[in-house]
Amino acid sequence: MQRTQVGQIEIAALIEGGFTFPVERVYSEAGTAMEPFRHYLNSDGQLTMACTCFLLRGGGRTVLIDTGLGPESEGQLLTELQSVGVSPDEVDTVCFTHLHGDHTGWNIDRGSGRPVFARARYLVPQGDWDHYRAQAEARSFTRDVAPLESLGCLELVAGDHAVTPAITAVSTPGHTPGHLSFAVVSGAERGFILGDVVLSAIDTEEPTFTNTFDTDHPLAERTRLAMLDRLEASGELVGAAHLPAPGLGHFVRADGRRTWRALT
Ligand SMILES: [Zn+2]
């Protein structure tokens, strides 16, 4: 867990866990194209990705962005939430950057079938809802997201939706059709919860690589380039789910290359 402040909004990075993949499962360009980035890989050529959720508190609101991998992966979200002194019942809004299973795992209590965040509205990206509801084999959607409708806590949202006066959903499609990021503005300060627009530090330096987890490669690349340019220019705080835990930092230019600089 790591906490920081954007104006009056406290941002806590809650570390759910992580996973490791052979790099060729993540990037089509694996091989010689990967040589300049080998320092980002384990000694056996695997890429480790963190899995982090973000809790935003301020102005009387408690907003959780993404709910991680879930209990089957021994995710630590609820323990991390406890470590910042917040109970699941205090969360008033759950937002999703997108509906992949590593972002929805703690939605529903496996025993009771009730929402884990019992008093919260769950704000689901409309574009992802439409996309995954049409796929019969979308298992995590069936388990984690579809029940929200009959439980009465589902709200479908798209870009430019004001979650709170300080937090606005921003459309950043490509990784999934309805992917959202969340802009935080408080006083003169800004922050940005990026989601999976960038999946590893390699994307930061080489945003045109083809990421096998992206639904629409050309659109994902356009979004990635635009967001990296914007966030580097503004210098604002970024929260990114899969960059090295706890995933808070800045995109900066060093030695002529764009790179990720973790918050210390
Ligand atoms: Zn993800």
PDB file of C-alpha atoms and ligand atoms in Angstrom:
ATOM      1  CA  MET A   1       0.000   0.000   0.000  1.00  0.00           C
ATOM      2  CA  GLN A   2       1.141   3.512  -0.749  1.00  0.00           C
ATOM      3  CA  ARG A   3      -0.718   6.766  -0.165  1.00  0.00           C
ATOM      4  CA  THR A   4      -0.371  10.164  -1.759  1.00  0.00           C
ATOM      5  CA  GLN A   5      -2.448  13.287  -2.197  1.00  0.00           C
ATOM      6  CA  VAL A   6      -3.847  15.124  -5.233  1.00  0.00           C
ATOM      7  CA  GLY A   7      -5.211  18.372  -3.781  1.00  0.00           C
ATOM      8  CA  GLN A   8      -7.913  17.349  -1.316  1.00  0.00           C
ATOM      9  CA  ILE A   9      -8.154  13.804  -2.696  1.00  0.00           C
ATOM     10  CA  GLU A  10      -6.154  11.026  -1.048  1.00  0.00           C
ATOM     11  CA  ILE A  11      -5.112   8.272  -3.446  1.00  0.00           C
ATOM     12  CA  ALA A  12      -4.179   4.908  -1.928  1.00  0.00           C
ATOM     13  CA  ALA A  13      -2.656   2.204  -4.115  1.00  0.00           C
ATOM     14  CA  LEU A  14      -3.963  -1.137  -2.822  1.00  0.00           C
ATOM     15  CA  ILE A  15      -1.760  -3.991  -3.975  1.00  0.00           C
ATOM     16  CA  GLU A  16      -3.920  -6.967  -4.878  1.00  0.00           C
ATOM     17  CA  GLY A  17      -1.072  -9.167  -6.144  1.00  0.00           C
ATOM     18  CA  GLY A  18       0.469  -9.806  -9.522  1.00  0.00           C
ATOM     19  CA  PHE A  19       1.251 -12.341 -12.229  1.00  0.00           C
ATOM     20  CA  THR A  20       4.104 -13.417 -14.460  1.00  0.00           C
ATOM     21  CA  PHE A  21       4.000 -14.303 -18.168  1.00  0.00           C
ATOM     22  CA  PRO A  22       6.585 -15.401 -20.727  1.00  0.00           C
ATOM     23  CA  VAL A  23       7.219 -12.135 -22.588  1.00  0.00           C
ATOM     24  CA  GLU A  24       6.252 -13.693 -25.930  1.00  0.00           C
ATOM     25  CA  ARG A  25       2.735 -14.202 -24.542  1.00  0.00           C
ATOM     26  CA  VAL A  26       2.470 -10.442 -23.947  1.00  0.00           C
ATOM     27  CA  TYR A  27       4.210  -8.944 -27.010  1.00  0.00           C
ATOM     28  CA  SER A  28       4.080 -10.162 -30.596  1.00  0.00           C
ATOM     29  CA  GLU A  29       7.493  -8.494 -31.118  1.00  0.00           C
ATOM     30  CA  ALA A  30       9.278 -10.759 -28.611  1.00  0.00           C
ATOM     31  CA  GLY A  31      12.684 -11.947 -29.829  1.00  0.00           C
ATOM     32  CA  THR A  32      15.385  -9.588 -31.022  1.00  0.00           C
ATOM     33  CA  ALA A  33      12.993  -6.606 -30.764  1.00  0.00           C
ATOM     34  CA  MET A  34      12.884  -7.254 -27.034  1.00  0.00           C
ATOM     35  CA  GLU A  35      16.678  -7.073 -26.521  1.00  0.00           C
ATOM     36  CA  PRO A  36      16.737  -3.385 -25.444  1.00  0.00           C
ATOM     37  CA  PHE A  37      14.141  -4.176 -22.787  1.00  0.00           C
ATOM     38  CA  ARG A  38      15.603  -7.350 -21.273  1.00  0.00           C
ATOM     39  CA  HIS A  39      16.314  -5.483 -18.034  1.00  0.00           C
ATOM     40  CA  TYR A  40      12.550  -5.408 -17.478  1.00  0.00           C
ATOM     41  CA  LEU A  41      12.368  -9.241 -17.595  1.00  0.00           C
ATOM     42  CA  ASN A  42      13.213 -11.902 -15.047  1.00  0.00           C
ATOM     43  CA  SER A  43      16.330 -14.021 -15.592  1.00  0.00           C
ATOM     44  CA  ASP A  44      14.132 -16.646 -17.290  1.00  0.00           C
ATOM     45  CA  GLY A  45      12.685 -14.109 -19.756  1.00  0.00           C
ATOM     46  CA  GLN A  46       9.363 -13.623 -17.970  1.00  0.00           C
ATOM     47  CA  LEU A  47       7.547 -10.355 -17.478  1.00  0.00           C
ATOM     48  CA  THR A  48       6.101  -9.692 -14.029  1.00  0.00           C
ATOM     49  CA  MET A  49       3.060  -7.447 -13.867  1.00  0.00           C
ATOM     50  CA  ALA A  50       1.616  -6.052 -10.651  1.00  0.00           C
ATOM     51  CA  CYS A  51      -2.107  -5.922 -10.009  1.00  0.00           C
ATOM     52  CA  THR A  52      -3.076  -2.762  -8.127  1.00  0.00           C
ATOM     53  CA  CYS A  53      -6.432  -1.134  -7.327  1.00  0.00           C
ATOM     54  CA  PHE A  54      -6.818   2.508  -6.298  1.00  0.00           C
ATOM     55  CA  LEU A  55      -8.925   4.009  -3.497  1.00  0.00           C
ATOM     56  CA  LEU A  56      -9.776   7.708  -3.821  1.00  0.00           C
ATOM     57  CA  ARG A  57     -11.098   9.550  -0.779  1.00  0.00           C
ATOM     58  CA  GLY A  58     -12.133  13.178  -0.333  1.00  0.00           C
ATOM     59  CA  GLY A  59     -15.132  15.501  -0.337  1.00  0.00           C
ATOM     60  CA  GLY A  60     -17.091  12.959   1.680  1.00  0.00           C
ATOM     61  CA  ARG A  61     -16.735  10.265  -0.990  1.00  0.00           C
ATOM     62  CA  THR A  62     -14.912   6.916  -1.014  1.00  0.00           C
ATOM     63  CA  VAL A  63     -14.347   5.569  -4.520  1.00  0.00           C
ATOM     64  CA  LEU A  64     -12.639   2.271  -5.384  1.00  0.00           C
ATOM     65  CA  ILE A  65     -11.272   1.854  -8.904  1.00  0.00           C
ATOM     66  CA  ASP A  66     -11.090  -1.842  -9.936  1.00  0.00           C
ATOM     67  CA  THR A  67     -11.495  -4.864  -7.673  1.00  0.00           C
ATOM     68  CA  GLY A  68      -8.522  -7.047  -8.625  1.00  0.00           C
ATOM     69  CA  LEU A  69      -8.141 -10.774  -9.189  1.00  0.00           C
ATOM     70  CA  GLY A  70     -10.370 -11.997  -6.378  1.00  0.00           C
ATOM     71  CA  PRO A  71     -10.219 -14.710  -3.701  1.00  0.00           C
ATOM     72  CA  GLU A  72      -9.270 -17.568  -6.060  1.00  0.00           C
ATOM     73  CA  SER A  73      -5.921 -15.820  -6.641  1.00  0.00           C
ATOM     74  CA  GLU A  74      -5.421 -15.062  -2.943  1.00  0.00           C
ATOM     75  CA  GLY A  75      -5.761 -11.374  -3.753  1.00  0.00           C
ATOM     76  CA  GLN A  76      -4.967  -8.939  -0.966  1.00  0.00           C
ATOM     77  CA  LEU A  77      -7.415  -6.132  -1.774  1.00  0.00           C
ATOM     78  CA  LEU A  78      -9.547  -6.452   1.361  1.00  0.00           C
ATOM     79  CA  THR A  79      -6.466  -6.678   3.605  1.00  0.00           C
ATOM     80  CA  GLU A  80      -4.987  -3.616   1.895  1.00  0.00           C
ATOM     81  CA  LEU A  81      -8.293  -1.772   2.318  1.00  0.00           C
ATOM     82  CA  GLN A  82      -8.223  -2.594   6.018  1.00  0.00           C
ATOM     83  CA  SER A  83      -4.676  -1.243   6.250  1.00  0.00           C
ATOM     84  CA  VAL A  84      -5.943   2.225   5.252  1.00  0.00           C
ATOM     85  CA  GLY A  85      -8.730   1.978   7.836  1.00  0.00           C
ATOM     86  CA  VAL A  86     -11.602   1.548   5.384  1.00  0.00           C
ATOM     87  CA  SER A  87     -14.255  -1.160   5.616  1.00  0.00           C
ATOM     88  CA  PRO A  88     -15.943  -2.475   2.444  1.00  0.00           C
ATOM     89  CA  ASP A  89     -19.216  -0.859   3.620  1.00  0.00           C
ATOM     90  CA  GLU A  90     -17.593   2.592   3.528  1.00  0.00           C
ATOM     91  CA  VAL A  91     -16.963   2.388  -0.228  1.00  0.00           C
ATOM     92  CA  ASP A  92     -19.793   4.360  -1.877  1.00  0.00           C
ATOM     93  CA  THR A  93     -18.736   3.858  -5.510  1.00  0.00           C
ATOM     94  CA  VAL A  94     -16.871   1.088  -7.329  1.00  0.00           C
ATOM     95  CA  CYS A  95     -15.551   2.067 -10.784  1.00  0.00           C
ATOM     96  CA  PHE A  96     -13.975  -0.164 -13.402  1.00  0.00           C
ATOM     97  CA  THR A  97     -11.344   0.760 -15.948  1.00  0.00           C
ATOM     98  CA  HIS A  98     -12.581  -2.283 -17.869  1.00  0.00           C
ATOM     99  CA  LEU A  99     -14.117  -5.715 -17.330  1.00  0.00           C
ATOM    100  CA  HIS A 100     -11.172  -8.124 -17.602  1.00  0.00           C
ATOM    101  CA  GLY A 101     -11.166 -10.648 -14.770  1.00  0.00           C
ATOM    102  CA  ASP A 102      -8.117  -9.138 -13.047  1.00  0.00           C
ATOM    103  CA  HIS A 103     -10.154  -5.957 -12.437  1.00  0.00           C
ATOM    104  CA  THR A 104     -13.476  -7.408 -11.224  1.00  0.00           C
ATOM    105  CA  GLY A 105     -12.502 -10.295  -8.906  1.00  0.00           C
ATOM    106  CA  TRP A 106     -13.761  -8.922  -5.577  1.00  0.00           C
ATOM    107  CA  ASN A 107     -17.168  -7.703  -6.835  1.00  0.00           C
ATOM    108  CA  ILE A 108     -19.297 -10.513  -5.421  1.00  0.00           C
ATOM    109  CA  ASP A 109     -18.954 -12.473  -2.182  1.00  0.00           C
ATOM    110  CA  ARG A 110     -18.588 -16.120  -3.248  1.00  0.00           C
ATOM    111  CA  GLY A 111     -20.521 -17.452  -0.251  1.00  0.00           C
ATOM    112  CA  SER A 112     -23.557 -15.164  -0.114  1.00  0.00           C
ATOM    113  CA  GLY A 113     -23.709 -14.026  -3.740  1.00  0.00           C
ATOM    114  CA  ARG A 114     -24.078 -10.463  -2.430  1.00  0.00           C
ATOM    115  CA  PRO A 115     -21.903  -7.466  -3.390  1.00  0.00           C
ATOM    116  CA  VAL A 116     -18.659  -7.319  -1.368  1.00  0.00           C
ATOM    117  CA  PHE A 117     -19.051  -3.521  -1.298  1.00  0.00           C
ATOM    118  CA  ALA A 118     -22.603  -3.704  -0.011  1.00  0.00           C
ATOM    119  CA  ARG A 119     -23.481  -0.006  -0.022  1.00  0.00           C
ATOM    120  CA  ALA A 120     -21.759   0.928  -3.278  1.00  0.00           C
ATOM    121  CA  ARG A 121     -23.002   1.724  -6.746  1.00  0.00           C
ATOM    122  CA  TYR A 122     -20.936  -0.261  -9.271  1.00  0.00           C
ATOM    123  CA  LEU A 123     -20.156   1.938 -12.304  1.00  0.00           C
ATOM    124  CA  VAL A 124     -19.557  -0.361 -15.285  1.00  0.00           C
ATOM    125  CA  PRO A 125     -18.240   0.843 -18.681  1.00  0.00           C
ATOM    126  CA  GLN A 126     -21.132   0.599 -21.150  1.00  0.00           C
ATOM    127  CA  GLY A 127     -18.868  -0.412 -24.059  1.00  0.00           C
ATOM    128  CA  ASP A 128     -17.414  -3.358 -22.123  1.00  0.00           C
ATOM    129  CA  TRP A 129     -20.827  -4.385 -20.787  1.00  0.00           C
ATOM    130  CA  ASP A 130     -22.168  -4.602 -24.336  1.00  0.00           C
ATOM    131  CA  HIS A 131     -19.051  -6.416 -25.599  1.00  0.00           C
ATOM    132  CA  TYR A 132     -18.687  -9.084 -22.887  1.00  0.00           C
ATOM    133  CA  ARG A 133     -22.399  -9.693 -22.359  1.00  0.00           C
ATOM    134  CA  ALA A 134     -22.530 -10.911 -25.977  1.00  0.00           C
ATOM    135  CA  GLN A 135     -19.813 -13.535 -25.294  1.00  0.00           C
ATOM    136  CA  ALA A 136     -21.160 -16.736 -23.765  1.00  0.00           C
ATOM    137  CA  GLU A 137     -17.681 -17.869 -22.689  1.00  0.00           C
ATOM    138  CA  ALA A 138     -16.801 -14.698 -20.738  1.00  0.00           C
ATOM    139  CA  ARG A 139     -16.519 -16.545 -17.419  1.00  0.00           C
ATOM    140  CA  SER A 140     -15.327 -13.716 -15.180  1.00  0.00           C
ATOM    141  CA  PHE A 141     -18.059 -11.465 -16.611  1.00  0.00           C
ATOM    142  CA  THR A 142     -20.691 -14.086 -15.761  1.00  0.00           C
ATOM    143  CA  ARG A 143     -19.313 -14.534 -12.251  1.00  0.00           C
ATOM    144  CA  ASP A 144     -18.356 -10.949 -11.324  1.00  0.00           C
ATOM    145  CA  VAL A 145     -20.304  -8.462 -13.438  1.00  0.00           C
ATOM    146  CA  ALA A 146     -23.594  -9.850 -14.787  1.00  0.00           C
ATOM    147  CA  PRO A 147     -25.067 -10.400 -11.273  1.00  0.00           C
ATOM    148  CA  LEU A 148     -24.704  -6.686 -10.480  1.00  0.00           C
ATOM    149  CA  GLU A 149     -27.779  -5.991 -12.623  1.00  0.00           C
ATOM    150  CA  SER A 150     -30.213  -8.199 -10.668  1.00  0.00           C
ATOM    151  CA  LEU A 151     -28.582  -7.141  -7.380  1.00  0.00           C
ATOM    152  CA  GLY A 152     -29.697  -3.601  -8.213  1.00  0.00           C
ATOM    153  CA  CYS A 153     -26.296  -1.911  -7.866  1.00  0.00           C
ATOM    154  CA  LEU A 154     -25.277  -1.645 -11.534  1.00  0.00           C
ATOM    155  CA  GLU A 155     -24.910   1.693 -13.294  1.00  0.00           C
ATOM    156  CA  LEU A 156     -23.659   1.808 -16.881  1.00  0.00           C
ATOM    157  CA  VAL A 157     -21.382   4.757 -17.684  1.00  0.00           C
ATOM    158  CA  ALA A 158     -19.257   6.046 -20.560  1.00  0.00           C
ATOM    159  CA  GLY A 159     -16.571   8.705 -20.994  1.00  0.00           C
ATOM    160  CA  ASP A 160     -17.072  12.205 -19.550  1.00  0.00           C
ATOM    161  CA  HIS A 161     -19.164  10.795 -16.717  1.00  0.00           C
ATOM    162  CA  ALA A 162     -18.645  12.777 -13.487  1.00  0.00           C
ATOM    163  CA  VAL A 163     -18.152  10.155 -10.765  1.00  0.00           C
ATOM    164  CA  THR A 164     -17.723  12.869  -8.118  1.00  0.00           C
ATOM    165  CA  PRO A 165     -17.001  16.609  -8.464  1.00  0.00           C
ATOM    166  CA  ALA A 166     -13.274  15.700  -8.441  1.00  0.00           C
ATOM    167  CA  ILE A 167     -13.262  12.436 -10.476  1.00  0.00           C
ATOM    168  CA  THR A 168     -14.306  12.116 -14.127  1.00  0.00           C
ATOM    169  CA  ALA A 169     -14.336   9.009 -16.333  1.00  0.00           C
ATOM    170  CA  VAL A 170     -12.357   9.477 -19.559  1.00  0.00           C
ATOM    171  CA  SER A 171     -12.814   7.245 -22.611  1.00  0.00           C
ATOM    172  CA  THR A 172      -9.519   5.444 -23.432  1.00  0.00           C
ATOM    173  CA  PRO A 173     -10.565   2.573 -25.743  1.00  0.00           C
ATOM    174  CA  GLY A 174      -8.443  -0.109 -27.374  1.00  0.00           C
ATOM    175  CA  HIS A 175      -7.336  -2.450 -24.589  1.00  0.00           C
ATOM    176  CA  THR A 176     -11.071  -3.185 -24.410  1.00  0.00           C
ATOM    177  CA  PRO A 177     -13.878  -1.487 -26.371  1.00  0.00           C
ATOM    178  CA  GLY A 178     -15.225   0.517 -23.431  1.00  0.00           C
ATOM    179  CA  HIS A 179     -11.991   1.069 -21.486  1.00  0.00           C
ATOM    180  CA  LEU A 180     -12.109   4.072 -19.125  1.00  0.00           C
ATOM    181  CA  SER A 181      -9.474   6.015 -17.239  1.00  0.00           C
ATOM    182  CA  PHE A 182     -10.252   8.401 -14.388  1.00  0.00           C
ATOM    183  CA  ALA A 183      -9.088  12.021 -14.205  1.00  0.00           C
ATOM    184  CA  VAL A 184      -8.723  13.525 -10.740  1.00  0.00           C
ATOM    185  CA  VAL A 185      -8.764  17.315 -10.382  1.00  0.00           C
ATOM    186  CA  SER A 186      -8.592  19.017  -7.003  1.00  0.00           C
ATOM    187  CA  GLY A 187      -7.541  22.645  -6.651  1.00  0.00           C
ATOM    188  CA  ALA A 188      -4.527  23.161  -8.889  1.00  0.00           C
ATOM    189  CA  GLU A 189      -3.481  19.503  -8.783  1.00  0.00           C
ATOM    190  CA  ARG A 190      -4.247  16.675 -11.181  1.00  0.00           C
ATOM    191  CA  GLY A 191      -3.912  12.919 -11.200  1.00  0.00           C
ATOM    192  CA  PHE A 192      -4.889  10.148 -13.613  1.00  0.00           C
ATOM    193  CA  ILE A 193      -5.845   6.529 -12.968  1.00  0.00           C
ATOM    194  CA  LEU A 194      -4.777   4.995 -16.251  1.00  0.00           C
ATOM    195  CA  GLY A 195      -5.990   1.386 -16.147  1.00  0.00           C
ATOM    196  CA  ASP A 196      -4.504  -0.914 -18.786  1.00  0.00           C
ATOM    197  CA  VAL A 197      -3.631   1.718 -21.421  1.00  0.00           C
ATOM    198  CA  VAL A 198      -0.043   0.866 -20.432  1.00  0.00           C
ATOM    199  CA  LEU A 199       0.598  -2.719 -19.316  1.00  0.00           C
ATOM    200  CA  SER A 200       4.306  -2.675 -18.542  1.00  0.00           C
ATOM    201  CA  ALA A 201       7.292  -0.354 -18.433  1.00  0.00           C
ATOM    202  CA  ILE A 202       8.139  -1.669 -21.916  1.00  0.00           C
ATOM    203  CA  ASP A 203       4.977   0.025 -23.270  1.00  0.00           C
ATOM    204  CA  THR A 204       6.209   3.302 -21.829  1.00  0.00           C
ATOM    205  CA  GLU A 205       9.403   3.210 -23.880  1.00  0.00           C
ATOM    206  CA  GLU A 206       8.007   1.424 -26.941  1.00  0.00           C
ATOM    207  CA  PRO A 207       4.263   2.167 -27.156  1.00  0.00           C
ATOM    208  CA  THR A 208       3.899   0.737 -30.664  1.00  0.00           C
ATOM    209  CA  PHE A 209       4.580  -2.876 -29.665  1.00  0.00           C
ATOM    210  CA  THR A 210       1.576  -5.143 -30.228  1.00  0.00           C
ATOM    211  CA  ASN A 211       0.196  -6.219 -26.887  1.00  0.00           C
ATOM    212  CA  THR A 212      -1.632  -9.522 -27.149  1.00  0.00           C
ATOM    213  CA  PHE A 213      -4.088  -8.545 -24.398  1.00  0.00           C
ATOM    214  CA  ASP A 214      -5.390  -5.516 -26.345  1.00  0.00           C
ATOM    215  CA  THR A 215      -8.729  -6.085 -28.123  1.00  0.00           C
ATOM    216  CA  ASP A 216      -8.131  -3.574 -30.939  1.00  0.00           C
ATOM    217  CA  HIS A 217      -4.396  -3.131 -31.622  1.00  0.00           C
ATOM    218  CA  PRO A 218      -4.454   0.030 -33.802  1.00  0.00           C
ATOM    219  CA  LEU A 219      -6.902   1.776 -31.468  1.00  0.00           C
ATOM    220  CA  ALA A 220      -4.966   0.699 -28.369  1.00  0.00           C
ATOM    221  CA  GLU A 221      -1.749   2.068 -29.891  1.00  0.00           C
ATOM    222  CA  ARG A 222      -3.380   5.415 -30.763  1.00  0.00           C
ATOM    223  CA  THR A 223      -4.804   5.733 -27.251  1.00  0.00           C
ATOM    224  CA  ARG A 224      -1.484   4.728 -25.647  1.00  0.00           C
ATOM    225  CA  LEU A 225       0.527   7.258 -27.652  1.00  0.00           C
ATOM    226  CA  ALA A 226      -1.970  10.070 -26.998  1.00  0.00           C
ATOM    227  CA  MET A 227      -2.189   9.392 -23.262  1.00  0.00           C
ATOM    228  CA  LEU A 228       1.573   9.010 -22.805  1.00  0.00           C
ATOM    229  CA  ASP A 229       2.151  12.314 -24.636  1.00  0.00           C
ATOM    230  CA  ARG A 230      -0.497  14.058 -22.559  1.00  0.00           C
ATOM    231  CA  LEU A 231       0.621  12.658 -19.208  1.00  0.00           C
ATOM    232  CA  GLU A 232       4.305  13.309 -19.874  1.00  0.00           C
ATOM    233  CA  ALA A 233       3.500  16.920 -20.872  1.00  0.00           C
ATOM    234  CA  SER A 234       1.339  17.586 -17.815  1.00  0.00           C
ATOM    235  CA  GLY A 235       3.697  15.799 -15.422  1.00  0.00           C
ATOM    236  CA  GLU A 236       0.711  14.781 -13.329  1.00  0.00           C
ATOM    237  CA  LEU A 237       0.565  11.839 -10.943  1.00  0.00           C
ATOM    238  CA  VAL A 238      -0.395   8.555 -12.634  1.00  0.00           C
ATOM    239  CA  GLY A 239      -1.806   5.382 -11.110  1.00  0.00           C
ATOM    240  CA  ALA A 240      -1.325   2.322 -13.337  1.00  0.00           C
ATOM    241  CA  ALA A 241      -2.684  -1.128 -12.458  1.00  0.00           C
ATOM    242  CA  HIS A 242       0.118  -3.288 -13.862  1.00  0.00           C
ATOM    243  CA  LEU A 243       3.243  -1.132 -13.587  1.00  0.00           C
ATOM    244  CA  PRO A 244       5.557  -2.168 -10.756  1.00  0.00           C
ATOM    245  CA  ALA A 245       3.664  -2.099  -7.448  1.00  0.00           C
ATOM    246  CA  PRO A 246       2.372   0.143  -6.021  1.00  0.00           C
ATOM    247  CA  GLY A 247       1.902   1.662  -9.484  1.00  0.00           C
ATOM    248  CA  LEU A 248       2.051   5.355  -8.547  1.00  0.00           C
ATOM    249  CA  GLY A 249       4.462   7.622 -10.428  1.00  0.00           C
ATOM    250  CA  HIS A 250       5.089   9.869 -13.397  1.00  0.00           C
ATOM    251  CA  PHE A 251       5.944   9.509 -17.067  1.00  0.00           C
ATOM    252  CA  VAL A 252       9.161  11.485 -17.555  1.00  0.00           C
ATOM    253  CA  ARG A 253      11.792  11.953 -20.249  1.00  0.00           C
ATOM    254  CA  ALA A 254      15.303  10.891 -19.250  1.00  0.00           C
ATOM    255  CA  ASP A 255      18.286  10.519 -21.615  1.00  0.00           C
ATOM    256  CA  GLY A 256      15.965  11.185 -24.555  1.00  0.00           C
ATOM    257  CA  ARG A 257      13.563   8.335 -23.714  1.00  0.00           C
ATOM    258  CA  ARG A 258      10.198   8.350 -22.067  1.00  0.00           C
ATOM    259  CA  THR A 259      10.260   6.243 -18.931  1.00  0.00           C
ATOM    260  CA  TRP A 260       8.246   5.460 -15.820  1.00  0.00           C
ATOM    261  CA  ARG A 261       9.490   7.036 -12.606  1.00  0.00           C
ATOM    262  CA  ALA A 262       7.876   5.509  -9.543  1.00  0.00           C
ATOM    263  CA  LEU A 263       6.810   7.782  -6.723  1.00  0.00           C
ATOM    264  CA  THR A 264       9.211   7.488  -3.781  1.00  0.00           C
TER     265      THR A 264
HETATM  266 ZN    ZN B   1      -5.456  -5.814 -16.339  1.00  0.00          ZN
END
